[in-house]
Short mmCIF file of C-alpha atoms in Angstrom, two decimals:
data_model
loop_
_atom_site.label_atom_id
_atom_site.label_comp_id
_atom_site.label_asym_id
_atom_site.label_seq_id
_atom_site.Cartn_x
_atom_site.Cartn_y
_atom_site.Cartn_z
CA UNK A 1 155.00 -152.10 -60.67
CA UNK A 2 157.12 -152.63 -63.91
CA UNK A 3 160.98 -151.79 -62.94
CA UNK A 4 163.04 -149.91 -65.05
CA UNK A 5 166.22 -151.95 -64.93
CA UNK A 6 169.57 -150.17 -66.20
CA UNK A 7 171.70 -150.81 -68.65
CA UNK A 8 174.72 -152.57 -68.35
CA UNK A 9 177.96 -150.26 -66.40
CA UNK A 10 179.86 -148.97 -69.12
CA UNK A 11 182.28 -146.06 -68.93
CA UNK A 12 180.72 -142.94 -70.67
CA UNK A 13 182.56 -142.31 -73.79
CA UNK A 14 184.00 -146.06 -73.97
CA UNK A 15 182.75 -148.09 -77.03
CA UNK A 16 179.74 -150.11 -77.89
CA UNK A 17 179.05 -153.14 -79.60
CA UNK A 18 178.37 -150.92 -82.44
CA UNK A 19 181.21 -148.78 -82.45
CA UNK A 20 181.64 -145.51 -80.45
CA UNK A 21 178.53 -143.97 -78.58
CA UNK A 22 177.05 -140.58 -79.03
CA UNK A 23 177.82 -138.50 -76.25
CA UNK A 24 174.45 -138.20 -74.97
CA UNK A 25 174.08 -142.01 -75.26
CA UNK A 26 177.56 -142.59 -73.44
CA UNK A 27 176.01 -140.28 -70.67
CA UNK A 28 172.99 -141.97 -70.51
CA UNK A 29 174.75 -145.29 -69.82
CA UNK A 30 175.75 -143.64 -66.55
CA UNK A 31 173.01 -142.54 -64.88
CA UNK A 32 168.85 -142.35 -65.58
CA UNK A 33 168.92 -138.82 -65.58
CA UNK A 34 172.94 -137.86 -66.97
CA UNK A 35 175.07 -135.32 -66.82
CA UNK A 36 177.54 -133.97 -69.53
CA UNK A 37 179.73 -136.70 -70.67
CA UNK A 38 182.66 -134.56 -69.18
CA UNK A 39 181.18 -134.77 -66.09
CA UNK A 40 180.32 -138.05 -66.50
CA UNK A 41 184.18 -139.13 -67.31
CA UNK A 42 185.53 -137.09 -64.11
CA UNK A 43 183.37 -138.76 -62.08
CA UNK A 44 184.65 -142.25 -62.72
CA UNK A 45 188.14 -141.13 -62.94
CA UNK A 46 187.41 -139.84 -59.36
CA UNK A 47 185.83 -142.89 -58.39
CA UNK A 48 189.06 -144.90 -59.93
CA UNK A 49 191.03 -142.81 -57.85
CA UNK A 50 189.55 -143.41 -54.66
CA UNK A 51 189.90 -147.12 -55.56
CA UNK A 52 188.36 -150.64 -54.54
CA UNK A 53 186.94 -149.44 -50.76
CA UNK A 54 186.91 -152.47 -49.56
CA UNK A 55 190.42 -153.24 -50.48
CA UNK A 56 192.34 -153.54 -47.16
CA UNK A 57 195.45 -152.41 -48.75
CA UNK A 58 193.78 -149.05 -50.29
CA UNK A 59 195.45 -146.13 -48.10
CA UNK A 60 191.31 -144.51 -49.45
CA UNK A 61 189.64 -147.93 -48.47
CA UNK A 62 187.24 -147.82 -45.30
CA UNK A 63 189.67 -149.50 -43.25
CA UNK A 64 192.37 -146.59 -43.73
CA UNK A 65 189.80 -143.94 -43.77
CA UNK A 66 188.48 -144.90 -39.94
CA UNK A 67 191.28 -143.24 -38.79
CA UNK A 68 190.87 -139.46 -38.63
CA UNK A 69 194.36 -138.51 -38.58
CA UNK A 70 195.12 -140.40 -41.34
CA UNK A 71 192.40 -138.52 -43.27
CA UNK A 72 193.19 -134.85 -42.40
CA UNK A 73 196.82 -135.58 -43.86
CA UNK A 74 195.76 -136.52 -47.34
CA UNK A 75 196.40 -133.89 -49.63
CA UNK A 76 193.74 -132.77 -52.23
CA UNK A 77 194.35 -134.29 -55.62
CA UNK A 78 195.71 -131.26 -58.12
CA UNK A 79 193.02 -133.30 -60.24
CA UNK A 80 190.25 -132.95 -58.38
CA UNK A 81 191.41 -129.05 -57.30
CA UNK A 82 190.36 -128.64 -60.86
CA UNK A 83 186.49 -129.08 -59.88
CA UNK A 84 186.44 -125.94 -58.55
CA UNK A 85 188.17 -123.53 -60.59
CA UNK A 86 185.25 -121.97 -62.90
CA UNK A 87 185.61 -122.88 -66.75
CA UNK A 88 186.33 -119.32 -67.34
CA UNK A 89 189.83 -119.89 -65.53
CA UNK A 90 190.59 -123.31 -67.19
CA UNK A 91 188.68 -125.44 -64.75
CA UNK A 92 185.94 -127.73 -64.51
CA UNK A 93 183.14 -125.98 -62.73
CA UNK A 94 180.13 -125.23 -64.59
CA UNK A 95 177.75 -125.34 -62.41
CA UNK A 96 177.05 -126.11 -57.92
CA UNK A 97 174.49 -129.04 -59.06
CA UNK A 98 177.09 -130.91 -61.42
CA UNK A 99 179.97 -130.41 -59.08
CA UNK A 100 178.25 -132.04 -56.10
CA UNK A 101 177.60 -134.74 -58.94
CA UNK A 102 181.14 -134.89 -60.17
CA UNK A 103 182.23 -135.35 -56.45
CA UNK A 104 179.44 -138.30 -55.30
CA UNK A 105 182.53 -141.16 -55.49
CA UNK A 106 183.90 -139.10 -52.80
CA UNK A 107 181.12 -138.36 -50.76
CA UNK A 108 179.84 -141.88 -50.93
CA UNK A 109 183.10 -142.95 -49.89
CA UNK A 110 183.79 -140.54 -46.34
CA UNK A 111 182.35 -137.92 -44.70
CA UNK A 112 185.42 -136.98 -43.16
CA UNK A 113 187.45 -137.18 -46.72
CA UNK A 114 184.43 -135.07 -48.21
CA UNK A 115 184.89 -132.14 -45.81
CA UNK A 116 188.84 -132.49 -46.58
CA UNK A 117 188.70 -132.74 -50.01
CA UNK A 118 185.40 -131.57 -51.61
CA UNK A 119 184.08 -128.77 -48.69
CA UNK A 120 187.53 -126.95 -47.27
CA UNK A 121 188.90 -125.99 -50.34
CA UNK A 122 185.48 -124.33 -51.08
CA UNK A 123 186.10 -122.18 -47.78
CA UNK A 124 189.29 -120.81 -48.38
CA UNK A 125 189.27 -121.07 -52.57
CA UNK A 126 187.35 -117.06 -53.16
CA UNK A 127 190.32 -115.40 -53.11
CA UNK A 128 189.07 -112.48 -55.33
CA UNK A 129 191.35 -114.02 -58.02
CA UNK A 130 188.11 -115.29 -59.86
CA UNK A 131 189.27 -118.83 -59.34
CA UNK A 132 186.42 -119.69 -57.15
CA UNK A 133 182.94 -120.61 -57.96
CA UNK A 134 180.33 -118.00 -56.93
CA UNK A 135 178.75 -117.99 -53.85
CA UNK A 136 181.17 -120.65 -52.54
CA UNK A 137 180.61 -120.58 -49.39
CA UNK A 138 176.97 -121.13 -49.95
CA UNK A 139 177.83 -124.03 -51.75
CA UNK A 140 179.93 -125.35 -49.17
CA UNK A 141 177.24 -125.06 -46.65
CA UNK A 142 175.14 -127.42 -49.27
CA UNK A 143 177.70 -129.86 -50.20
CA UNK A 144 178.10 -130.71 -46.31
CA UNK A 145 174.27 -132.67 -46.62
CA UNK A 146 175.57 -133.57 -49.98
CA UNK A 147 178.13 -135.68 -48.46
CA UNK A 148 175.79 -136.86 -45.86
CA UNK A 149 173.12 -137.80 -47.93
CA UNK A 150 175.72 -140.06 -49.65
CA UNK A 151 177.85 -141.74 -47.57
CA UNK A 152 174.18 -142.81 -45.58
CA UNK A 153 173.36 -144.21 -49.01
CA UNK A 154 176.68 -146.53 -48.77
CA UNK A 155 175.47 -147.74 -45.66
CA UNK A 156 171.87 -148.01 -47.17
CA UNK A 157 173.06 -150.44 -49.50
CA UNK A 158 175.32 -152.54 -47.34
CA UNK A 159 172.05 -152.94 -45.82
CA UNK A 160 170.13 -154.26 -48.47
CA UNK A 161 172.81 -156.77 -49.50
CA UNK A 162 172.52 -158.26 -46.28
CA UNK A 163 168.93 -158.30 -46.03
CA UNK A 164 168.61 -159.11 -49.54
CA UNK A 165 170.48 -162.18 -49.29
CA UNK A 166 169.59 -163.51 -46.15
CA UNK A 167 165.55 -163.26 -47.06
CA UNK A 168 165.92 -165.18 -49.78
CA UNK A 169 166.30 -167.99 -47.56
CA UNK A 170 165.05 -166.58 -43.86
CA UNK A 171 161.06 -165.19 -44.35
CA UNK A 172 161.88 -163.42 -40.99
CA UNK A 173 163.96 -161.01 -42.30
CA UNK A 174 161.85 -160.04 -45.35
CA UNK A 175 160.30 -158.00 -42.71
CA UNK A 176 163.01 -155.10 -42.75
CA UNK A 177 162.43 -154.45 -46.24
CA UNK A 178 159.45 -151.98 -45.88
CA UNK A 179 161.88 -150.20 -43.50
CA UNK A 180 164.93 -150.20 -45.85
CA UNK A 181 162.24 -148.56 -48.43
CA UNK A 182 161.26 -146.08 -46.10
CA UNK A 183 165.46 -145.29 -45.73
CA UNK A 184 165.46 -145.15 -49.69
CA UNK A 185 162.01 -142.93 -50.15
CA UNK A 186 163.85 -140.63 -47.15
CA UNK A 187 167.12 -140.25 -49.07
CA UNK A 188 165.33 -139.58 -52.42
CA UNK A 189 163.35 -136.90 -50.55
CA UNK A 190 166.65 -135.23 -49.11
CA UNK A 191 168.38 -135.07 -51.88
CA UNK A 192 165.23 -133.52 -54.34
CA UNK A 193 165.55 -130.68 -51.75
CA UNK A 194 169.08 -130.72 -51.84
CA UNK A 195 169.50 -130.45 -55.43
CA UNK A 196 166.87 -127.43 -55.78
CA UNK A 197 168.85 -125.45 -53.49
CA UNK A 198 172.17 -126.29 -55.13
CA UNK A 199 170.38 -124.79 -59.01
CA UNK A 200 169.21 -121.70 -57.08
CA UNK A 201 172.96 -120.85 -56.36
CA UNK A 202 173.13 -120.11 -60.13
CA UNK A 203 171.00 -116.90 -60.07
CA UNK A 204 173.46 -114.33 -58.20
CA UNK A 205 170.34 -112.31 -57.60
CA UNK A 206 168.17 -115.31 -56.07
CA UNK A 207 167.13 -115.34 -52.75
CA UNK A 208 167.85 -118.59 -51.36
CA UNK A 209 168.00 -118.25 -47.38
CA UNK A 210 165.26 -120.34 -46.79
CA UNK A 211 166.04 -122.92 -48.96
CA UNK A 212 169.92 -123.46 -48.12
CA UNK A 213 168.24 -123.41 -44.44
CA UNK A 214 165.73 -126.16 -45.31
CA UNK A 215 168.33 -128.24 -46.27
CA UNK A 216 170.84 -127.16 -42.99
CA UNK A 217 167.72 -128.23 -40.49
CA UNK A 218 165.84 -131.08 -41.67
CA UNK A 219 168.73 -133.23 -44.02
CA UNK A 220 170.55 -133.98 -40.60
CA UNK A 221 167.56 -134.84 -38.90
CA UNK A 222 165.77 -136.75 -41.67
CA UNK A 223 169.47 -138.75 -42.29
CA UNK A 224 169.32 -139.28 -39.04
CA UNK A 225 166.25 -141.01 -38.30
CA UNK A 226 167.52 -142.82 -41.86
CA UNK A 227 170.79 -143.97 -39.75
CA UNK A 228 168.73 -144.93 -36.59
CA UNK A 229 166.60 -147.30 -38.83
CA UNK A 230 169.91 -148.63 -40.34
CA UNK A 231 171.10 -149.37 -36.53
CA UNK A 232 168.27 -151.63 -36.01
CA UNK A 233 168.30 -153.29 -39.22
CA UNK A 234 172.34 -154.52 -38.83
CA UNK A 235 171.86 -155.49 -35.30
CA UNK A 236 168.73 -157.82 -36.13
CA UNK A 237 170.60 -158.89 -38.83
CA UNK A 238 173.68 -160.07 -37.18
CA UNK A 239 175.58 -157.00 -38.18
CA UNK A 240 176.75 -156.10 -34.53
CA UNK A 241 179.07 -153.47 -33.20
CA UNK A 242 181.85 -154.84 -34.30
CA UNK A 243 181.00 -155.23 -38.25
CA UNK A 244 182.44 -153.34 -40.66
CA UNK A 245 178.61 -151.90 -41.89
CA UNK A 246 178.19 -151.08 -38.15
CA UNK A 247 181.59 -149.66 -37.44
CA UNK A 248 180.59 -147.42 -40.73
CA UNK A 249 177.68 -146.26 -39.32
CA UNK A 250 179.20 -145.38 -36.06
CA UNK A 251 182.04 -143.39 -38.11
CA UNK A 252 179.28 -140.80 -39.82
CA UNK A 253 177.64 -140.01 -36.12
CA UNK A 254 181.76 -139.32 -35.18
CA UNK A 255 182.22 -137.37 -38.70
CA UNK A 256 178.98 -134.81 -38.45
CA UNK A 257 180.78 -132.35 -35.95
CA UNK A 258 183.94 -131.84 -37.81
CA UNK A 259 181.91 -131.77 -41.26
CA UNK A 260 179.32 -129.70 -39.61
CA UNK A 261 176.23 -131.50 -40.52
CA UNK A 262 175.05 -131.77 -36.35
CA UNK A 263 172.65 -130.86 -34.23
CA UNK A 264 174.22 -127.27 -34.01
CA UNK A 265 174.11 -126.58 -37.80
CA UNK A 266 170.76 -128.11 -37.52
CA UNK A 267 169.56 -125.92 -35.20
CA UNK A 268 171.67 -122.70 -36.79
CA UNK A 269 169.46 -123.89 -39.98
CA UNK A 270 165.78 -123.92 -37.77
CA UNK A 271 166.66 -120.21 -36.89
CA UNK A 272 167.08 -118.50 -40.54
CA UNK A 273 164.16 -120.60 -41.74
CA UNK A 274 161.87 -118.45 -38.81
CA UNK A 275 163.69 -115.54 -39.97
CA UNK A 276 163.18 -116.25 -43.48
CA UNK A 277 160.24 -114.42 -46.10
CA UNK A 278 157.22 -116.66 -46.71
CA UNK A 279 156.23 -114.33 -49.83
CA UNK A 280 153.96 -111.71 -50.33
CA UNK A 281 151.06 -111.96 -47.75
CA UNK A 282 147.67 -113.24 -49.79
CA UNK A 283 149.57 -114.64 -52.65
CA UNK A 284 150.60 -117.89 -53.98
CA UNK A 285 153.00 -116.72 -56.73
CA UNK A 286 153.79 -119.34 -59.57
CA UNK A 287 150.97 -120.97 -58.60
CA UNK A 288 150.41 -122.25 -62.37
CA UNK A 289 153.58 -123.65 -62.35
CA UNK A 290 155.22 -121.38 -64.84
CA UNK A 291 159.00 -122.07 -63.38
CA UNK A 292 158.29 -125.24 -62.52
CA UNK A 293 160.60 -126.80 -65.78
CA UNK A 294 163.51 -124.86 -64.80
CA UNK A 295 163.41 -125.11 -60.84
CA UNK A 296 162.75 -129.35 -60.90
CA UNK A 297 164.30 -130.26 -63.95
CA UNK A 298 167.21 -131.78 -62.89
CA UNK A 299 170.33 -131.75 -64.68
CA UNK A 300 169.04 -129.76 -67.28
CA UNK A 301 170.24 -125.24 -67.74
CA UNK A 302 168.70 -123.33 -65.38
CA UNK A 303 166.47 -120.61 -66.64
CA UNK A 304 168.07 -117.15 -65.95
CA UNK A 305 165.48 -115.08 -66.00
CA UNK A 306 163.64 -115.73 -62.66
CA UNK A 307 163.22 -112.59 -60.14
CA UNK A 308 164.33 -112.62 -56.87
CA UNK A 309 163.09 -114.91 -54.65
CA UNK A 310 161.77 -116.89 -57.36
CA UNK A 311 163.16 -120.23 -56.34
CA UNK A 312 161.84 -120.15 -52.93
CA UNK A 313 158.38 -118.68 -53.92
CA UNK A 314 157.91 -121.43 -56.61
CA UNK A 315 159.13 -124.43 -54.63
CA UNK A 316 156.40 -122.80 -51.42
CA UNK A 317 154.13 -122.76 -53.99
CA UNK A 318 154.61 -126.22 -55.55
CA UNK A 319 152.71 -127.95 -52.88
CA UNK A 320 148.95 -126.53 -54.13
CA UNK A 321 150.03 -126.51 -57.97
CA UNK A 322 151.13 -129.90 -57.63
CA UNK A 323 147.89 -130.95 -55.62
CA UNK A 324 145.97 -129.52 -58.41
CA UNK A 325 147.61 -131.02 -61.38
CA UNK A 326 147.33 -134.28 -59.96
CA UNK A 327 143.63 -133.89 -59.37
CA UNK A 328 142.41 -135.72 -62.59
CA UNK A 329 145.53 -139.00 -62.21
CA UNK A 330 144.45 -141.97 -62.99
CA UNK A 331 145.86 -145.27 -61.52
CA UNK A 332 146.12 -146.07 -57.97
CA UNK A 333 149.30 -145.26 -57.10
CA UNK A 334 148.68 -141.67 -59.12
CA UNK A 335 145.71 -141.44 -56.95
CA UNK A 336 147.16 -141.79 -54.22
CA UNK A 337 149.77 -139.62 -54.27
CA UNK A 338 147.33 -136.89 -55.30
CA UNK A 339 145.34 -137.23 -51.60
CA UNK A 340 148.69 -137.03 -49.77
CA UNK A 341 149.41 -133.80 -51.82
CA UNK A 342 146.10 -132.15 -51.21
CA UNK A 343 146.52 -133.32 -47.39
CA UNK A 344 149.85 -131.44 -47.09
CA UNK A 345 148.05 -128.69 -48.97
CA UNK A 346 145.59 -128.39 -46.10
CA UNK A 347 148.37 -127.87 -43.83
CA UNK A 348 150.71 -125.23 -45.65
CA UNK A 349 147.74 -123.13 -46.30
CA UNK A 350 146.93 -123.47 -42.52
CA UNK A 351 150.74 -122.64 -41.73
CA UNK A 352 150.86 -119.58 -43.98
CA UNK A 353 149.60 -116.49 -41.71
CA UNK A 354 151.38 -117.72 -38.08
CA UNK A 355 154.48 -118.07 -41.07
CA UNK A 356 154.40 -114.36 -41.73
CA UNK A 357 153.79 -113.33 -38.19
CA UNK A 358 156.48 -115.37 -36.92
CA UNK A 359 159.13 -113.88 -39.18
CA UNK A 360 160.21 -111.15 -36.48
CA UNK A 361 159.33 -113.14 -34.01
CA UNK A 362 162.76 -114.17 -31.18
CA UNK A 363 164.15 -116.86 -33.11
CA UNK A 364 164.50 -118.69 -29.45
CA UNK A 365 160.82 -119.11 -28.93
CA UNK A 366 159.80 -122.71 -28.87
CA UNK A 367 156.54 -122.12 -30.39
CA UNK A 368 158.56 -120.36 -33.51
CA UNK A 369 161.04 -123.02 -34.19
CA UNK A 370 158.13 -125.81 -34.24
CA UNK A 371 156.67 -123.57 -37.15
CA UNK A 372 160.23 -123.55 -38.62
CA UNK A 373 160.34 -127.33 -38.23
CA UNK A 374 156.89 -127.93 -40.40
CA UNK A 375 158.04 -125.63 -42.75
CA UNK A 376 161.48 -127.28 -43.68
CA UNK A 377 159.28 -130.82 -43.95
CA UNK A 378 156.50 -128.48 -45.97
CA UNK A 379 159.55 -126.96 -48.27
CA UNK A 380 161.07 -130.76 -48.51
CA UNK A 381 157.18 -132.32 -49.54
CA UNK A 382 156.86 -129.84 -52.19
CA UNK A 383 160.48 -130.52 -53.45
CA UNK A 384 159.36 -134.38 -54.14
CA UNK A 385 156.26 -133.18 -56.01
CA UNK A 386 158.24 -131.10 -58.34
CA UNK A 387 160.92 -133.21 -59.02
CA UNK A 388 159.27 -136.37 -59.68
CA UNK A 389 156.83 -133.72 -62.13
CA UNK A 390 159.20 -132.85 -64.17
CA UNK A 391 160.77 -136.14 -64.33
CA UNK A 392 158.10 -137.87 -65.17
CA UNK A 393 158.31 -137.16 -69.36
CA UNK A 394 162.31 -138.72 -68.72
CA UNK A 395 161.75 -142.00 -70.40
CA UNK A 396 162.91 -144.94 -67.66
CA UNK A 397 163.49 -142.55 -64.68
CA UNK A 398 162.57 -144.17 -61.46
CA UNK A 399 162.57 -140.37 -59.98
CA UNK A 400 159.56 -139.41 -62.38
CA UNK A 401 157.17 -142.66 -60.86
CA UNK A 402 154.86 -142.29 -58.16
CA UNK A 403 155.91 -144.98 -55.63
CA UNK A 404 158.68 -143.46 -54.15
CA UNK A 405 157.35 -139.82 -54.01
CA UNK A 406 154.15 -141.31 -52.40
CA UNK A 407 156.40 -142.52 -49.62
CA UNK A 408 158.12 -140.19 -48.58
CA UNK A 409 155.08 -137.64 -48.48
CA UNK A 410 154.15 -140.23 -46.30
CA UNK A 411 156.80 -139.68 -44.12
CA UNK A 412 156.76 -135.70 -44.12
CA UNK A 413 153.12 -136.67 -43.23
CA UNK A 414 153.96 -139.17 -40.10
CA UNK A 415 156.59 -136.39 -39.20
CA UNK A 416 154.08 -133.28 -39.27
CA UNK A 417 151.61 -135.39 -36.97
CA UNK A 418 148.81 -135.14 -39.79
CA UNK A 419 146.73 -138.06 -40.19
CA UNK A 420 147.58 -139.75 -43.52
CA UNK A 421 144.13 -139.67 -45.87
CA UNK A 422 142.37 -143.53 -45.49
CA UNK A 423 142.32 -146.00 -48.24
CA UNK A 424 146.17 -144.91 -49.64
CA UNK A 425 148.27 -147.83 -51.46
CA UNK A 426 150.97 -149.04 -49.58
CA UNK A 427 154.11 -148.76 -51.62
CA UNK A 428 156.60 -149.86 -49.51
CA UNK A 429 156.75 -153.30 -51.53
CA UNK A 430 157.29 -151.60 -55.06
CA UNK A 431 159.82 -148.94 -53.42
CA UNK A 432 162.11 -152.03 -51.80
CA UNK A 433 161.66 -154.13 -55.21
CA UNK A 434 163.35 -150.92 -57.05
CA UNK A 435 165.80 -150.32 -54.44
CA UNK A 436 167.25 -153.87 -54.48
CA UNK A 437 167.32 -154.66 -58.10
CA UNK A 438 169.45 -150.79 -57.86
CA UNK A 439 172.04 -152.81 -55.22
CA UNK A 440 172.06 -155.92 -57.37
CA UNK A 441 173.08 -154.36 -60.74
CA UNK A 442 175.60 -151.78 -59.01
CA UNK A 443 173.38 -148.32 -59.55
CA UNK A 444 173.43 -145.81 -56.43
CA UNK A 445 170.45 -145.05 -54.34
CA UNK A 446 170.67 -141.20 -55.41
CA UNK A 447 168.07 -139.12 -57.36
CA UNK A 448 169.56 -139.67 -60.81
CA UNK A 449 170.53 -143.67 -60.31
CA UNK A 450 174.00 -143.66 -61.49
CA UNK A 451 175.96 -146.44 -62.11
CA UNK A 452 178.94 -147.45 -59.85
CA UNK A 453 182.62 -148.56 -60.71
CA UNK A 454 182.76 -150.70 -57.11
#
């Protein structure tokens, strides 16, 4: 598999060796898929902010940040307050999918300093003063797995340094690197999901339940087995309890009550997916993939014109469109991912009736919630498919190759209990080559592959 390897870190904005980049250049030089230079700038600045986080002196290093107290009595940054006053009112905000961007430093830093900083002013910000961003507290409930998603990607890649390092001289523990790719494929997968439900909050007359549940129920859980696997990779590595990787670990499992990423969200998210619309009973709107530019493309306007519902209806019916555009790839890894689509085709068309009769069904019912529970992994498969689609034109974006997305349908596929087709390509070994040449040249393990200041 040919890697795309990034260009060196430079500050967006900052000068070249030619002289002063373009702006879309500049932005480009920050991550695969950018965002506005602006963006771009407050980012870093945020990330400069937050400081070295390894530095034991940094009152925002790791060390300070493990203790709790210490983090609820940080005051927000008048800065970073800024993020979430709309334009309109002489703030940053544009739009929910480039303010969870503009925040990642943060959220890859704590989860505890994410709720305090980048999730609690959300909650009490919609005054009625028009200061807030619409829908905030629908965007708070998102930028909870946000956080999530990225802090277990710091962890993700203290992992592969070790086991990066150490196999380079110990065979033995080359083995963990199909399970650190697995990790990777999982994250990619969460936060494709993630991201679609964070652009449908910018249609105020979208119907988005079942996606903002999605991402409530299976994030935690997915992020979860992703932690679990990073557990057992530490300890075999000689990372024990008392390491700094494992005491960071250990700190997210502490942090999910009091950011409210748990079990109890979890489950709060598994009972407004059963209570959620599946569409119109005998048909697969979108199915040509007409919205499929404007729902996947990430970082790119969202379309404003899409009816109610639309987002939910397109990304349900994603799964079969996808299946059938792949239908003529060529290439084994193209081919391959095509099979896995058409498998998980077999199953959401199998899932749609009990879907709709479930929908008034007691929420309680055990039966119910394990519909609710292939659903959410259904709702997360098709997210991959679309996003990888309509990255795939992006020239040098990991997110629009096949490798990863054939992965971690492979893992929706393990978790659903459907047998995986025969005779698929294995691509564990060009998923862990990608993530650690991302840990060696500094670039994050999220969806767009931006660079990092530390």
């Amino acid at each position: 598999m040919t890697l795309t390897r990034p260009a060196p870190v430079t500050a967006p904005g900052g000068p070249s060796a030619s002289g002063t980049a373009p702006p879309r250049t500049a932005a480009r030089a920050y991550a695969e898929l950018p965002p506005p230079v602006g963006a771009a700038l407050r980012a870093l600045r945020l990330d400069a902010l937050l400081g070295d986080p390894d530095d034991a002196d940094n009152p925002l290093g790791r060390a300070a940040l493990a203790d709790r107290a210490h983090t609820d009595a940080l005051p927000v940054p008048e800065d970073l307050r800024a993020e979430f006053v709309p334009s309109a009112a002489g703030g940053h905000f544009s739009t929910p999918e480039q303010l969870a961007r503009a925040l990642r430093p943060l959220f890859r830093r704590d989860l505890a300093l994410s709720q305090a900083w980048g999730v609690r002013p959300l909650l009490v910000a919609d005054d009625g003063t028009g200061c807030a961003p619409a829908r905030a507290g629908e965007l708070a409930a998102l930028l909870g797995p946000a956080a999530l998603i990225a802090v277990t990607g710091t962890v993700l890649r203290d992992a592969v340094r070790v086991v990066d390092a150490r196999g380079r001289h110990e065979p033995a523990v080359r083995q963990w690197h199909g399970t650190l790719a697995e990790g990777f494929a999982d994250l990619l997968a969460c936060e494709s999901l993630l991201a679609v439900a964070l652009r449908s909050l910018e249609l105020p007359d979208a119907g988005t339940p079942a996606l903002a549940a999605a991402v409530g129920y299976v994030v935690p859980q997915i992020v979860g087995d992703v932690r679990s696997a990073l557990d057992l990779v530490l300890h075999e590595t000689g990372s024990g309890p008392g390491s700094p990787r494992a005491r960071a670990l250990g700190k997210i499992a502490d942090d999910l009550p009091h950011a409210a990423v748990d079990w109890f969200a979890s489950t709060v998210g598994q009972a407004k997916l059963v209570r959620a619309r599946s569409g119109p009973a005998g048909v697969e709107p979108y199915e040509d993939g007409a919205w499929a530019g404007t729902l996947f493309r990430l970082g790119e306007p969202v379309a404003q014109d899409l009816p109610a519902d639309g987002y939910h209806y397109a990304l349900t019916a994603t799964l079969p469109a996808a299946a059938a555009r792949l239908a003529d790839a060529s290439g084994p890894a193209h081919v391959a991912l095509a099979r896995a689509a058409r498998r998980l085709t077999t199953e959401h068309r199998t899932l749609l009736l009990p879907l709709r009769r479930a929908a008034h069904a007691d929420p309680a019912d055990a039966s119910v919630r394990a519909l609710a529970d292939r659903k959410a992994l259904l709702l997360l498969a098709a997210a991959v498919l679309g996003v990888r689609e309509a990255a795939a034109d992006v020239p040098g974006a990991y997110i629009g190759t096949p490798d990863w997305a054939l992965l971690a349908l492979a893992r929706v596929t393990e978790r659903l209990g459907v047998p995986l087709p025969t005779g698929l390509t294995d691509p564990r070994d060009g998923v862990w080559a990608v993530l650690a040449h991302r840990v060696r040249h500094h670039v994050d393990v999220d969806v767009y592959a931006t660079r990092l200041l530390w």
